[in-house]
Amino acid sequence: MLGIRDNVRTNQGKQAELMKLRSKKYIPEVNIGDFVTLPIPEVETEAPNLICRIVDIDYDKSLHELASEAGVLNTLFARNCFELIKDCVVDIQVKLDKSLSVLEAVSQLSIGGGQGMVKCNCTSQCLTNRCSCKKGGLLCNSRCHGGNSSCKNK
């Protein structure tokens, strides 16, 4: 009975090593200083990803600390939560002096103010502050009111 348990234990260790090798094949290793893209929920912003830089790695727990242009994110992320940017040609200056949540970073870096795409559903000419685009100081776009040809806020 003890021989069977030892055999099971060694085979389980071999299987774990194979799983680690397979994982490294699909998810490349990252280092401190690498640029990554962090997916953002669609309801939060118009941009699908937040570009960040890895500033610290907790090797014991395999967690990564990320920083964006708005500041250091106060959540640690596992490796499967973000994608590595292999050849980053854009020079992004990350701030290390401020700690904030992902939602706060997204709203600070958002062009439209933070909470998703601003769009109106007006049937009029979009000339008053009843139009959410006009009220926000934005021009109406193709996501707004589709076939409304009377819109004057374009």
Tab-separated table of C-alpha atoms in Angstrom:
chain	number	residue	atom	x	y	z
A	1	MET	CA	0.000	0.000	0.000
A	2	LEU	CA	2.842	2.411	0.811
A	3	GLY	CA	4.530	1.677	-2.514
A	4	ILE	CA	1.381	2.654	-4.389
A	5	ARG	CA	1.149	5.959	-2.532
A	6	ASP	CA	4.787	6.780	-3.256
A	7	ASN	CA	4.238	5.923	-6.911
A	8	VAL	CA	1.162	8.168	-7.046
A	9	ARG	CA	3.083	10.997	-5.370
A	10	THR	CA	5.966	10.841	-7.874
A	11	ASN	CA	3.620	10.605	-10.862
A	12	GLN	CA	1.644	13.581	-9.585
A	13	GLY	CA	4.891	15.566	-9.331
A	14	LYS	CA	5.789	14.628	-12.916
A	15	GLN	CA	2.343	15.704	-14.099
A	16	ALA	CA	2.707	19.044	-12.290
A	17	GLU	CA	6.048	19.663	-14.019
A	18	LEU	CA	4.484	18.896	-17.409
A	19	MET	CA	1.679	21.351	-16.661
A	20	LYS	CA	4.233	24.049	-15.783
A	21	LEU	CA	6.124	23.450	-19.033
A	22	ARG	CA	2.902	23.619	-21.046
A	23	SER	CA	1.913	26.834	-19.279
A	24	LYS	CA	5.276	28.460	-20.075
A	25	LYS	CA	4.759	27.580	-23.731
A	26	TYR	CA	1.471	29.504	-23.946
A	27	ILE	CA	2.159	32.235	-21.378
A	28	PRO	CA	5.680	33.677	-21.779
A	29	GLU	CA	7.664	34.749	-18.735
A	30	VAL	CA	7.827	38.441	-17.859
A	31	ASN	CA	10.443	40.531	-16.089
A	32	ILE	CA	10.454	43.754	-14.112
A	33	GLY	CA	10.321	46.651	-16.554
A	34	ASP	CA	8.332	44.826	-19.253
A	35	PHE	CA	5.245	46.493	-20.705
A	36	VAL	CA	1.946	44.614	-20.518
A	37	THR	CA	-1.684	45.188	-21.444
A	38	LEU	CA	-4.262	44.695	-18.727
A	39	PRO	CA	-7.772	43.971	-20.066
A	40	ILE	CA	-10.434	46.339	-18.768
A	41	PRO	CA	-14.109	45.390	-18.431
A	42	GLU	CA	-16.096	46.864	-21.321
A	43	VAL	CA	-18.418	48.823	-19.038
A	44	GLU	CA	-15.557	50.809	-17.530
A	45	THR	CA	-14.016	52.635	-20.477
A	46	GLU	CA	-13.759	53.061	-24.205
A	47	ALA	CA	-10.246	51.558	-24.332
A	48	PRO	CA	-10.122	47.749	-24.150
A	49	ASN	CA	-6.737	47.602	-22.375
A	50	LEU	CA	-4.660	49.574	-19.904
A	51	ILE	CA	-0.952	49.700	-20.782
A	52	CYS	CA	1.169	49.098	-17.692
A	53	ARG	CA	4.738	48.330	-16.717
A	54	ILE	CA	5.741	45.598	-14.286
A	55	VAL	CA	7.379	47.253	-11.278
A	56	ASP	CA	7.658	44.323	-8.864
A	57	ILE	CA	7.183	40.551	-8.816
A	58	ASP	CA	6.381	38.428	-5.762
A	59	TYR	CA	8.065	35.191	-6.858
A	60	ASP	CA	6.724	33.185	-3.896
A	61	LYS	CA	3.084	33.835	-4.800
A	62	SER	CA	3.628	34.512	-8.539
A	63	LEU	CA	1.939	37.911	-8.309
A	64	HIS	CA	2.919	41.019	-10.266
A	65	GLU	CA	2.670	44.684	-9.288
A	66	LEU	CA	1.772	46.937	-12.219
A	67	ALA	CA	2.072	50.696	-12.719
A	68	SER	CA	0.344	52.852	-15.327
A	69	GLU	CA	0.593	56.488	-16.371
A	70	ALA	CA	-1.860	57.313	-13.575
A	71	GLY	CA	0.031	55.508	-10.810
A	72	VAL	CA	0.771	52.134	-9.204
A	73	LEU	CA	-2.217	49.776	-9.186
A	74	ASN	CA	-3.100	48.673	-5.665
A	75	THR	CA	-3.999	45.128	-6.778
A	76	LEU	CA	-1.455	42.405	-7.484
A	77	PHE	CA	-2.100	40.392	-10.656
A	78	ALA	CA	-1.414	36.777	-11.577
A	79	ARG	CA	0.475	36.144	-14.802
A	80	ASN	CA	-2.620	34.993	-16.696
A	81	CYS	CA	-4.398	38.334	-16.062
A	82	PHE	CA	-2.359	40.360	-18.567
A	83	GLU	CA	-0.587	40.043	-21.919
A	84	LEU	CA	3.066	40.831	-22.585
A	85	ILE	CA	3.851	43.515	-25.173
A	86	LYS	CA	6.892	42.083	-26.936
A	87	ASP	CA	8.159	45.123	-28.833
A	88	CYS	CA	6.834	48.268	-27.167
A	89	VAL	CA	7.783	51.268	-29.298
A	90	VAL	CA	5.743	53.758	-27.274
A	91	ASP	CA	7.602	55.402	-24.398
A	92	ILE	CA	5.164	55.467	-21.495
A	93	GLN	CA	6.092	57.329	-18.333
A	94	VAL	CA	4.671	55.457	-15.354
A	95	LYS	CA	4.065	57.162	-12.019
A	96	LEU	CA	5.335	55.369	-8.938
A	97	ASP	CA	4.339	57.966	-6.347
A	98	LYS	CA	0.586	57.309	-6.267
A	99	SER	CA	-1.361	54.126	-5.489
A	100	LEU	CA	-4.828	53.694	-6.982
A	101	SER	CA	-7.337	51.100	-8.124
A	102	VAL	CA	-7.759	49.942	-11.713
A	103	LEU	CA	-11.052	51.846	-12.000
A	104	GLU	CA	-9.423	55.076	-10.784
A	105	ALA	CA	-6.523	54.659	-13.223
A	106	VAL	CA	-8.896	54.005	-16.112
A	107	SER	CA	-11.051	57.035	-15.332
A	108	GLN	CA	-7.974	59.300	-15.061
A	109	LEU	CA	-6.609	58.124	-18.406
A	110	SER	CA	-9.980	58.054	-20.161
A	111	ILE	CA	-10.721	60.641	-22.825
A	112	GLY	CA	-14.464	60.626	-22.172
A	113	GLY	CA	-14.334	60.841	-18.398
A	114	GLY	CA	-14.291	57.268	-17.245
A	115	GLN	CA	-17.537	55.345	-17.180
A	116	GLY	CA	-17.839	53.767	-20.605
A	117	MET	CA	-18.567	55.261	-23.993
A	118	VAL	CA	-20.670	58.392	-23.871
A	119	LYS	CA	-23.494	58.138	-26.351
A	120	CYS	CA	-26.847	59.753	-26.697
A	121	ASN	CA	-30.053	58.419	-28.120
A	122	CYS	CA	-31.549	61.742	-29.122
A	123	THR	CA	-34.201	62.166	-31.758
A	124	SER	CA	-33.728	65.924	-31.947
A	125	GLN	CA	-30.841	68.069	-33.194
A	126	CYS	CA	-28.587	67.637	-30.106
A	127	LEU	CA	-28.300	71.390	-29.539
A	128	THR	CA	-29.271	71.543	-25.848
A	129	ASN	CA	-27.876	70.038	-22.661
A	130	ARG	CA	-30.563	67.353	-22.794
A	131	CYS	CA	-28.156	65.598	-25.147
A	132	SER	CA	-25.598	63.718	-23.022
A	133	CYS	CA	-22.874	64.236	-25.648
A	134	LYS	CA	-23.478	67.998	-25.820
A	135	LYS	CA	-23.635	68.181	-22.013
A	136	GLY	CA	-20.295	66.371	-21.739
A	137	GLY	CA	-18.682	68.660	-24.307
A	138	LEU	CA	-18.336	65.836	-26.837
A	139	LEU	CA	-19.418	65.486	-30.431
A	140	CYS	CA	-21.984	62.864	-31.365
A	141	ASN	CA	-20.505	59.809	-33.059
A	142	SER	CA	-21.663	56.760	-34.969
A	143	ARG	CA	-22.645	54.952	-31.749
A	144	CYS	CA	-25.139	57.615	-30.788
A	145	HIS	CA	-28.355	57.745	-32.729
A	146	GLY	CA	-27.552	55.983	-35.972
A	147	GLY	CA	-30.077	57.230	-38.516
A	148	ASN	CA	-30.779	60.657	-36.986
A	149	SER	CA	-29.777	62.907	-39.851
A	150	SER	CA	-30.953	66.064	-38.073
A	151	CYS	CA	-28.079	65.998	-35.521
A	152	LYS	CA	-26.153	69.291	-35.456
A	153	ASN	CA	-23.543	68.136	-32.915
A	154	LYS	CA	-21.172	66.314	-35.293
